[in-house]
Coordinates of C-alpha atoms and ligand atoms in Angstrom, one line a residue:
M1 CA 84.1 130.4 34.4
V2 CA 82.2 127.3 35.1
R3 CA 84.1 123.0 33.4
H4 CA 87.5 123.9 32.8
I5 CA 88.7 120.1 31.6
S6 CA 92.1 119.3 31.6
W7 CA 93.7 118.5 28.6
L8 CA 95.0 115.2 29.7
A9 CA 91.4 114.1 30.8
L10 CA 90.1 115.4 27.5
A11 CA 93.0 112.6 26.0
L12 CA 91.7 109.9 27.9
V13 CA 87.4 110.8 27.4
A14 CA 88.9 110.8 23.9
T15 CA 90.8 107.9 23.2
L16 CA 87.8 106.0 25.6
L17 CA 85.3 107.8 22.8
L18 CA 87.9 106.8 19.8
A19 CA 88.0 103.4 21.2
S20 CA 83.9 103.0 22.0
T21 CA 82.8 104.7 18.3
F22 CA 80.7 101.7 17.3
A23 CA 79.2 100.5 20.2
G24 CA 78.8 104.0 21.7
A25 CA 77.0 104.9 18.7
S26 CA 74.9 102.1 18.0
Q27 CA 74.3 101.9 22.3
K28 CA 73.8 106.0 21.9
T29 CA 70.8 105.8 19.4
S30 CA 68.9 102.8 21.2
R31 CA 68.4 104.5 23.9
K32 CA 67.2 107.6 22.1
E33 CA 64.6 105.6 20.6
A34 CA 63.6 104.3 24.0
A35 CA 63.2 107.5 24.9
L36 CA 60.9 108.2 21.8
R37 CA 59.1 104.9 22.7
F38 CA 58.9 105.8 26.0
I39 CA 56.5 108.6 24.9
A40 CA 54.5 107.0 22.3
E41 CA 53.8 104.6 24.8
R42 CA 52.4 106.7 27.6
G43 CA 50.2 108.2 24.6
D44 CA 48.6 111.1 24.5
E45 CA 46.3 111.7 27.5
P46 CA 48.9 112.2 30.9
Y47 CA 50.8 115.0 29.0
N48 CA 47.8 116.6 28.2
S49 CA 46.0 116.2 31.1
E50 CA 49.0 117.6 33.1
L51 CA 48.8 120.6 31.4
L52 CA 45.5 121.2 31.6
Q53 CA 46.5 121.0 35.8
L54 CA 48.7 123.4 35.4
V55 CA 47.5 125.7 33.5
A56 CA 44.2 125.6 35.9
Y57 CA 46.6 127.1 38.5
P58 CA 45.2 131.2 38.1
S59 CA 49.7 131.7 38.9
V60 CA 49.8 135.9 37.6
S61 CA 52.9 137.5 39.0
A62 CA 51.2 141.5 38.7
L63 CA 48.6 140.2 41.2
P64 CA 49.2 139.9 44.7
D65 CA 45.8 138.3 45.1
N66 CA 47.1 135.5 43.2
H67 CA 50.5 134.6 45.1
G68 CA 49.0 131.8 46.8
D69 CA 48.5 129.5 43.5
L70 CA 51.2 131.1 42.0
L71 CA 53.4 129.0 45.1
A72 CA 51.3 126.3 44.9
A73 CA 52.1 126.0 40.7
A74 CA 55.9 126.2 42.1
G75 CA 55.4 123.5 44.6
W76 CA 53.5 121.5 41.5
L77 CA 56.1 121.9 39.2
Q78 CA 58.5 121.4 41.9
R79 CA 56.7 117.5 42.9
R80 CA 56.9 116.9 38.8
L81 CA 60.8 117.4 38.4
A82 CA 61.2 115.6 41.5
D83 CA 58.2 112.7 39.5
A84 CA 61.0 113.0 37.3
G85 CA 63.8 111.0 38.0
L86 CA 65.1 115.5 38.5
E87 CA 67.2 115.3 42.0
N88 CA 67.6 118.0 44.6
A89 CA 64.1 119.6 43.4
R90 CA 63.4 122.4 45.5
I91 CA 62.1 125.6 46.1
L92 CA 64.7 128.4 46.1
P93 CA 63.1 131.7 47.8
T94 CA 64.1 135.2 45.9
Q95 CA 64.0 138.8 47.6
G96 CA 60.3 139.7 46.8
L97 CA 57.7 137.3 47.2
L98 CA 58.0 134.6 44.2
P99 CA 60.0 132.0 44.4
V100 CA 62.3 129.7 41.8
V101 CA 61.8 125.7 41.1
Y102 CA 65.0 124.5 41.0
A103 CA 66.3 120.5 40.1
E104 CA 68.7 118.5 38.4
Y105 CA 71.0 115.6 36.9
L106 CA 74.4 115.8 37.5
H107 CA 75.3 112.2 36.5
A108 CA 76.1 112.8 32.7
P109 CA 80.0 110.7 31.7
P110 CA 82.8 112.5 32.9
G111 CA 83.4 115.5 30.1
A112 CA 79.5 116.1 29.5
P113 CA 78.9 119.9 29.1
T114 CA 75.5 120.9 32.0
A115 CA 73.0 122.9 31.1
L116 CA 71.0 125.4 32.2
V117 CA 67.2 124.9 31.2
Y118 CA 65.1 128.4 32.1
G119 CA 61.5 128.6 32.0
H120 CA 58.1 130.3 33.8
Y121 CA 56.3 129.2 36.0
D122 CA 53.9 132.8 35.9
V123 CA 50.9 134.2 33.9
Q124 CA 50.1 137.1 32.9
P125 CA 46.8 139.1 34.0
A126 CA 43.2 137.4 32.8
M127 CA 40.6 137.8 34.3
D128 CA 40.0 141.4 33.5
T129 CA 39.7 140.2 29.7
L130 CA 37.3 137.5 31.1
P131 CA 33.6 138.6 29.3
L132 CA 36.4 138.3 26.2
W133 CA 37.6 134.9 26.8
A134 CA 35.7 132.5 24.4
S135 CA 36.6 130.1 27.5
H136 CA 37.9 130.8 31.5
P137 CA 41.2 131.3 30.8
F138 CA 42.3 128.8 34.2
K139 CA 39.5 126.2 33.0
P140 CA 41.4 125.3 30.5
E141 CA 40.2 122.8 27.9
I142 CA 41.1 120.9 24.2
R143 CA 39.2 122.4 21.0
G144 CA 40.0 121.9 18.3
G145 CA 43.6 120.2 18.1
R146 CA 44.4 123.1 20.7
F147 CA 44.6 123.8 24.4
W148 CA 43.5 126.7 25.1
G149 CA 43.8 129.1 28.7
R150 CA 46.0 131.6 30.3
G151 CA 49.7 130.3 30.1
A152 CA 48.6 127.2 27.9
S153 CA 51.4 128.8 25.8
D154 CA 52.9 131.5 27.8
D155 CA 55.4 129.0 29.2
K156 CA 53.3 126.4 30.3
G157 CA 52.7 124.4 27.4
S158 CA 54.9 125.7 24.2
G159 CA 58.1 126.5 27.2
V160 CA 58.0 124.2 31.2
L161 CA 56.4 120.9 30.1
P162 CA 58.1 120.1 27.1
P163 CA 61.5 119.6 28.5
V164 CA 60.2 117.6 31.6
Q165 CA 58.4 114.7 30.0
A166 CA 61.4 114.9 27.6
L167 CA 63.8 114.5 30.8
E168 CA 61.5 111.4 32.6
A169 CA 61.1 109.9 29.3
I170 CA 65.7 109.2 29.0
L171 CA 65.5 108.7 32.8
K172 CA 62.9 106.3 33.1
S173 CA 63.6 103.8 29.9
G174 CA 65.5 102.2 30.7
A175 CA 67.9 104.3 28.8
G176 CA 71.3 104.0 31.1
G177 CA 72.5 100.7 28.7
G178 CA 74.0 97.7 30.3
G179 CA 71.8 97.8 33.3
G180 CA 73.0 100.7 34.5
P181 CA 72.3 103.8 36.5
P182 CA 69.3 106.2 34.1
Q183 CA 72.3 108.9 33.0
L184 CA 70.9 111.5 30.9
P185 CA 73.5 112.8 28.0
I186 CA 74.0 116.2 29.2
N187 CA 74.3 117.8 32.7
I188 CA 70.5 119.6 32.9
K189 CA 69.5 122.0 36.1
V190 CA 66.2 122.6 35.1
M191 CA 65.6 126.8 37.3
L192 CA 62.0 128.2 36.7
E193 CA 61.6 131.9 37.7
G194 CA 57.6 133.1 38.7
E195 CA 58.3 136.5 38.1
E196 CA 58.8 137.0 34.2
E197 CA 55.7 138.5 33.5
V198 CA 57.1 141.1 35.7
G199 CA 60.0 142.3 33.9
S200 CA 62.4 139.5 36.4
P201 CA 63.5 142.4 38.8
H202 CA 65.1 139.9 41.4
L203 CA 66.6 137.3 39.0
D204 CA 69.8 139.9 39.3
P205 CA 70.3 139.1 42.9
F206 CA 68.9 135.8 42.7
L207 CA 71.9 134.8 40.0
A208 CA 74.6 137.1 42.0
Q209 CA 73.9 134.8 45.2
H210 CA 73.6 130.5 43.3
A211 CA 76.2 131.8 40.5
D212 CA 77.5 128.4 42.4
L213 CA 74.7 127.2 41.8
L214 CA 73.8 127.3 39.0
A215 CA 76.8 127.3 36.9
C216 CA 76.7 125.9 33.5
D217 CA 78.5 125.9 30.0
Y218 CA 75.2 127.0 28.4
V219 CA 72.1 127.8 28.8
L220 CA 68.3 126.4 26.9
S221 CA 65.3 129.1 26.7
A222 CA 62.5 127.3 27.0
D223 CA 61.2 130.6 26.6
G224 CA 60.2 132.5 23.8
G225 CA 58.9 130.3 19.7
Q226 CA 59.1 129.5 16.0
I227 CA 57.8 131.9 13.6
S228 CA 54.9 128.8 13.1
E229 CA 55.2 125.3 12.6
T230 CA 57.2 124.3 9.9
Q231 CA 59.4 127.3 10.3
P232 CA 61.8 127.4 13.6
S233 CA 63.8 130.3 14.3
L234 CA 67.0 130.6 16.7
S235 CA 67.0 134.3 18.6
L236 CA 70.3 135.6 18.5
G237 CA 69.1 138.6 20.2
L238 CA 67.1 141.2 22.2
R239 CA 66.7 144.8 22.7
G240 CA 67.2 146.3 26.5
A241 CA 64.9 148.2 28.4
L242 CA 64.9 151.2 30.2
G243 CA 61.8 152.9 32.2
L244 CA 61.6 156.2 34.1
E245 CA 59.2 159.6 34.6
V246 CA 59.8 163.0 33.7
E247 CA 58.3 164.9 36.5
L248 CA 57.0 169.1 36.3
V249 CA 55.6 171.0 39.1
T250 CA 55.6 175.1 38.8
A251 CA 53.4 175.7 41.3
A252 CA 52.1 174.7 45.0
T253 CA 49.0 173.9 43.6
D254 CA 46.0 174.4 40.8
V255 CA 45.1 177.9 39.8
H256 CA 42.4 180.3 37.6
S257 CA 44.0 180.3 33.9
G258 CA 42.3 183.5 33.8
L259 CA 43.3 184.8 36.6
A260 CA 47.3 183.4 35.7
G261 CA 47.3 182.5 32.9
G262 CA 50.4 184.0 31.2
A263 CA 51.6 185.0 34.1
V264 CA 53.5 181.9 35.5
Q265 CA 54.7 178.6 33.7
N266 CA 52.7 175.6 32.2
P267 CA 53.7 172.2 32.6
G268 CA 51.7 171.1 30.1
R269 CA 53.2 173.6 27.4
A270 CA 57.4 172.9 29.4
L271 CA 56.9 169.3 29.3
A272 CA 56.1 169.0 25.2
Q273 CA 59.2 171.9 24.8
L274 CA 61.1 170.0 26.3
L275 CA 59.8 166.4 25.1
A276 CA 59.7 168.1 21.9
S277 CA 63.7 168.6 22.3
M278 CA 64.4 165.0 23.0
W279 CA 64.0 164.1 19.0
H280 CA 65.2 165.9 15.9
A281 CA 61.6 165.9 13.9
G282 CA 62.7 165.9 10.5
N283 CA 64.4 162.9 10.7
H284 CA 63.0 160.6 14.4
S285 CA 66.5 160.4 15.2
V286 CA 67.1 160.8 19.3
A287 CA 68.1 164.5 20.3
I288 CA 69.7 163.4 23.5
K289 CA 73.4 164.2 23.2
G290 CA 75.4 160.8 23.4
F291 CA 72.8 158.8 23.3
Y292 CA 74.3 156.7 19.8
D293 CA 76.9 157.2 20.9
N294 CA 78.0 153.1 21.5
V295 CA 75.2 151.8 19.6
R296 CA 77.4 149.1 17.9
P297 CA 77.0 149.4 13.8
I298 CA 74.9 146.9 11.7
T299 CA 77.4 144.8 9.8
Q300 CA 76.8 142.8 6.5
E301 CA 76.4 139.8 8.6
D302 CA 72.8 141.2 10.3
R303 CA 71.7 142.8 7.0
D304 CA 71.6 139.4 5.8
D305 CA 69.1 138.1 8.1
I306 CA 67.3 140.9 7.5
L307 CA 66.2 139.5 4.0
A308 CA 66.6 136.2 5.2
Y309 CA 64.1 137.2 7.5
N310 CA 61.9 138.8 4.4
Y311 CA 59.9 140.7 6.3
D312 CA 56.7 141.9 5.0
E313 CA 55.6 144.9 7.5
Q314 CA 53.0 145.8 5.8
K315 CA 51.5 141.7 6.5
E316 CA 53.6 141.7 9.8
L317 CA 53.1 145.5 11.5
L318 CA 51.0 148.5 10.3
T319 CA 47.9 146.2 8.5
P320 CA 47.2 144.8 12.1
L321 CA 47.5 148.1 13.3
G322 CA 45.5 149.6 10.6
A323 CA 48.5 152.6 11.1
S324 CA 49.3 153.9 7.5
E325 CA 52.4 154.3 7.6
A326 CA 56.1 153.0 8.9
V327 CA 57.8 155.9 11.3
G328 CA 61.2 155.7 12.6
E329 CA 65.2 156.5 12.7
A330 CA 65.5 157.4 8.7
G331 CA 68.4 155.9 7.4
Y332 CA 67.1 152.6 8.3
T333 CA 64.7 149.4 6.9
T334 CA 61.6 149.0 10.0
L335 CA 63.7 145.8 11.0
E336 CA 66.7 147.8 11.4
R337 CA 64.8 150.1 13.9
L338 CA 63.5 147.2 15.4
W339 CA 66.3 144.7 15.8
H340 CA 69.7 147.0 15.9
R341 CA 68.7 150.4 16.8
P342 CA 68.1 151.6 20.1
T343 CA 64.3 153.6 21.2
L344 CA 63.5 156.4 23.0
E345 CA 58.9 156.6 23.5
V346 CA 56.9 158.6 25.1
V347 CA 54.1 156.1 26.6
G348 CA 51.9 157.9 28.9
M349 CA 52.2 161.9 29.5
G350 CA 49.6 163.9 32.0
A351 CA 48.6 167.6 32.7
G352 CA 46.0 168.9 33.9
F353 CA 42.1 168.4 34.0
Q354 CA 41.7 164.8 32.1
G355 CA 37.5 164.7 32.4
E356 CA 35.2 165.7 30.8
G357 CA 34.7 169.0 29.1
I358 CA 36.2 172.3 30.6
K359 CA 38.4 173.3 33.7
T360 CA 39.8 176.5 33.6
I361 CA 43.2 176.0 35.8
V362 CA 46.7 175.8 34.4
P363 CA 47.7 173.0 36.3
R364 CA 51.0 173.4 38.9
R365 CA 52.5 169.8 37.7
A366 CA 52.7 167.1 34.3
F367 CA 54.3 164.3 34.0
A368 CA 55.7 162.1 31.2
K369 CA 56.2 158.0 31.1
L370 CA 58.9 157.2 28.9
A371 CA 60.5 154.1 27.5
A372 CA 63.7 152.9 26.3
R373 CA 64.7 149.8 24.5
L374 CA 68.4 149.6 23.9
V375 CA 70.9 147.5 22.0
P376 CA 75.1 146.6 22.6
D377 CA 76.5 148.3 23.5
Q378 CA 74.3 150.1 25.3
T379 CA 73.7 150.3 29.8
P380 CA 70.2 151.1 31.4
A381 CA 72.6 153.8 34.2
E382 CA 74.1 155.3 30.3
I383 CA 71.0 156.0 29.3
E384 CA 69.7 156.9 32.8
A385 CA 72.3 159.4 32.9
L386 CA 72.5 161.8 29.1
I387 CA 69.0 162.0 29.9
E388 CA 68.5 163.3 33.0
A389 CA 71.8 165.4 31.7
H390 CA 69.4 166.4 28.5
V391 CA 66.6 167.6 31.4
A392 CA 68.9 169.5 33.3
D393 CA 70.1 171.2 30.3
H394 CA 66.7 172.1 28.3
L395 CA 64.4 172.6 31.2
P396 CA 61.8 175.5 30.3
P397 CA 62.5 178.2 33.1
A398 CA 60.3 178.6 36.2
C399 CA 60.2 174.9 36.2
N400 CA 60.7 171.6 39.4
A401 CA 62.3 168.3 37.9
S402 CA 63.1 165.7 39.0
I403 CA 63.5 161.5 37.0
Q404 CA 61.9 159.0 39.0
L405 CA 62.6 155.3 37.9
L406 CA 60.0 152.7 37.1
G407 CA 61.6 149.9 38.0
F408 CA 62.0 148.1 33.8
K409 CA 65.3 147.5 33.6
A410 CA 67.5 145.3 31.0
H411 CA 70.6 144.5 30.0
P412 CA 70.3 144.5 25.7
Y413 CA 71.4 141.4 25.8
T414 CA 73.1 139.7 21.9
Q415 CA 74.6 136.1 21.0
P416 CA 76.8 135.5 17.9
K417 CA 75.3 132.7 15.5
E418 CA 78.1 130.3 15.9
S419 CA 78.0 128.6 18.9
L420 CA 77.8 124.3 19.8
P421 CA 74.4 124.8 21.3
N422 CA 72.9 126.8 18.0
R423 CA 74.3 124.4 15.3
V424 CA 72.9 121.3 17.5
A425 CA 69.4 123.1 18.3
A426 CA 69.1 123.8 14.5
K427 CA 70.3 120.9 13.3
V428 CA 67.0 119.4 15.3
L429 CA 64.6 121.7 14.1
T430 CA 65.8 121.3 10.6
H431 CA 64.9 117.3 10.9
L432 CA 61.7 118.4 13.3
M433 CA 60.1 120.7 11.4
G434 CA 62.2 120.3 8.1
N435 CA 62.9 124.1 7.4
P436 CA 66.2 125.4 8.3
P437 CA 65.9 127.8 10.8
K438 CA 65.6 131.8 10.1
F439 CA 68.3 134.2 12.4
V440 CA 66.5 136.2 14.4
R441 CA 66.6 138.9 16.6
S442 CA 63.0 141.5 18.8
G443 CA 62.7 144.6 19.8
A444 CA 61.3 143.7 22.8
T445 CA 63.0 142.0 26.4
I446 CA 63.4 139.2 28.1
P447 CA 65.7 140.9 30.8
A448 CA 66.8 136.5 32.2
L449 CA 68.8 136.5 29.4
A450 CA 71.4 139.1 29.9
A451 CA 71.7 138.4 33.2
F452 CA 72.7 135.1 33.1
Q453 CA 75.7 136.2 30.3
T454 CA 76.2 138.6 33.6
H455 CA 76.7 135.9 36.4
L456 CA 77.0 133.3 35.1
N457 CA 78.9 134.3 31.5
V458 CA 77.2 131.9 29.0
S459 CA 74.8 132.3 26.1
T460 CA 71.1 131.5 25.5
T461 CA 70.0 129.6 22.8
V462 CA 66.3 129.9 22.6
F463 CA 65.1 126.5 22.7
A464 CA 60.4 126.8 22.4
F465 CA 57.4 126.1 20.3
G466 CA 55.1 128.9 20.9
L467 CA 53.4 130.6 17.7
P468 CA 53.2 134.3 16.5
D469 CA 49.0 133.5 16.7
S470 CA 48.7 132.2 20.6
N471 CA 46.9 135.8 21.6
M472 CA 50.4 135.0 24.0
H473 CA 49.3 138.2 26.9
A474 CA 45.9 138.8 25.2
P475 CA 42.6 137.3 25.3
N476 CA 41.9 133.1 24.3
E477 CA 45.4 132.2 24.3
N478 CA 45.7 128.4 23.0
H479 CA 48.5 125.9 21.9
P480 CA 48.6 123.7 19.4
L481 CA 48.5 119.8 20.6
S482 CA 51.2 119.0 17.6
M483 CA 53.9 121.8 19.0
Y484 CA 52.8 120.6 22.7
R485 CA 54.1 116.8 20.7
L486 CA 56.5 118.7 19.0
A487 CA 58.7 119.6 21.5
R488 CA 59.0 116.3 24.2
R489 CA 60.1 114.5 21.2
A490 CA 62.8 117.6 20.0
W491 CA 63.8 117.9 23.1
V492 CA 64.9 114.4 23.4
E493 CA 66.5 115.0 20.3
L494 CA 68.4 118.1 21.8
L495 CA 69.7 116.2 24.5
F496 CA 70.8 113.6 22.7
E497 CA 73.0 115.7 19.9
L498 CA 74.6 118.0 22.2
G499 CA 75.8 114.8 24.0
D500 CA 76.8 113.3 21.0
A501 CA 78.2 116.9 20.1
A502 CA 80.6 117.4 22.6
A503 CA 82.3 113.4 23.0
A504 CA 83.2 115.3 19.7
A505 CA 84.0 118.8 19.9
A506 CA 86.8 116.8 23.2
A507 CA 88.0 113.7 21.0
A508 CA 89.0 115.9 18.4
P509 CA 92.4 117.6 18.5
P510 CA 92.9 121.2 19.6
A511 CA 93.4 123.7 16.6
D512 CA 95.9 125.7 18.1
G513 CA 97.5 122.5 19.9
Q514 CA 96.6 124.6 23.7
P515 CA 94.8 122.9 26.3
Q516 CA 90.9 122.7 25.2
R517 CA 88.7 124.5 27.5
N518 CA 85.4 123.0 26.6
E519 CA 84.3 125.9 23.7
L520 CA 81.6 126.9 23.2
Ligands
NAG601 C1 61.1 174.0 43.2 O1 62.3 174.0 44.3 C2 62.9 174.6 45.4 C3 64.2 174.3 45.5 O2 64.0 173.4 46.0 C4 62.3 175.4 46.0 O3 62.3 176.4 46.9 C5 60.5 175.2 45.3 O4 60.0 175.4 46.4 C6 60.2 174.3 44.7 N1 58.8 174.7 43.6 C7 58.0 174.4 43.3 C8 57.4 174.9 43.3 O5 57.4 172.9 44.1
NAG602 C1 69.1 163.9 11.8 O1 69.3 165.1 12.0 C2 69.8 166.2 12.8 C3 69.8 167.3 12.3 O2 69.4 167.4 11.6 C4 71.2 165.4 12.6 O3 71.7 165.3 13.2 C5 71.5 163.5 12.7 O4 72.2 163.6 12.3 C6 70.3 163.0 11.2 N1 69.7 161.1 11.9 C7 70.1 160.8 10.5 C8 69.4 159.5 11.6 O5 69.6 161.0 10.2
NAG603 C1 82.5 135.6 29.3 O1 83.8 135.8 29.6 C2 85.1 136.0 29.2 C3 86.1 137.1 30.0 O2 85.8 138.6 30.2 C4 84.1 136.7 27.6 O3 85.2 137.2 26.3 C5 83.5 136.1 26.8 O4 83.2 136.6 25.8 C6 82.6 135.4 27.8 N1 80.8 134.7 27.4 C7 79.8 134.8 26.9 C8 79.1 133.2 26.7 O5 79.2 136.0 27.6

């Protein structure tokens, strides 16, 4: 409930727009060209050097030792946003230790929408794999047309900097027209978080607390990627998540397996029985009662998108893993399973002696860590309750069970294909990359997108430029200079196209004669 524009105001804007259509259009074109020229005239060097500076901060959110580096990176970005011409640039605390960097520009023409640009300044750990890096992860360098360093792609190079550079280009290229103040085509709020790589554990309360400050018409996520340099994609959804640990305790102490074996419960065996009861062995579907009750059926449109994606299971899944065959819920293709079906996975388990050789005990405890990936309309709370009920119903004798949440929890996210920002992004990507985008989903989880939907009631258009071969999260992370350049230009075009589309929507009469919300 962000932007109620009265029909009267819309009519007024429409009249003004229509009255100045020709002058307005040519002025807009020249403003866009001025911004693109500003970028071209600066050349690559300043843009390259600022990415090298930002990547040099080891902003690893998983490691407490890097806390100071994260705060330093946040400070660098706050200054960069202010330098770019954005206002109210500041660092907002969260309930955790790592703050959000925020800035805004709210002087777009009357009736223009407000977009929230989302990205993250934290990165995955890298020093644990230092010997595998060809150059130091936090002494980034340019080699062979690519930036190399942790965060060069995710999210500093593929996401965070290009929109800032585009906003700066528009604000500093005298793009106000007629000697007026600089002006963006739409209102912009920028929000960069510091905990994305650890699952955004404090994002929900942060968004709830700052719902007014962050109110917007849609989110543009500068975190995400494209299929290749010439094949764009638009993301329609991600799976949610729930992580928990089941522990079985059968005794106060480990006991001699000769003196007590065969006479007391064995927690390893009990856990194996309990876990086995969670899946149907014949068809790999989850056997927990009610698990699929709220799963939406796969639609014809979903199947069409899957067909258009043209998934090569051997090349994209099995060969890189060295796996012999795909295994999953019967009756669904692999991509249907990944994009549209939930899963429950054992991600860790243990009981008894783990060292070399043998220690002859009946252990006293066993545990399994489970991770569910959820799809609409499942919720983490519902699935947690179903798993608890299943454990209680299937508990072998002489065991005490306890279940503990592991702080890995997110709602699934989905959005309709047809939205104004998706349409505009598709147009810009097609123009710049030479092919129309494919509509994709991901089996993975970005908690922020569902959180924006919950707290701000908006959908997210993913507009980011990471590539699948960039080694994100892995040694030798990299990002091509060509994509870094393209992203800057793409953001300029996106912002002007979003402004034009909003003006055109405001000028069109409402279909049903009702006052028209700035509907997306
Ligand atoms: C199992 O739980 C019961 C009831 O709380 C308790 O009395 C017992 O000591 C527990 N057993 C073990 C092995 O922890
Ligand atoms: C799998 O098998 C179980 C038990 O026979 C059955 O209830 C369930 O519907 C099957 N699911 C699929 C996807 O075939
Ligand atoms: C916003 O909330 C309304 C009312 O609950 C809902 O119908 C609509 O789908 C929501 N929009 C988004 C983008 O989540």
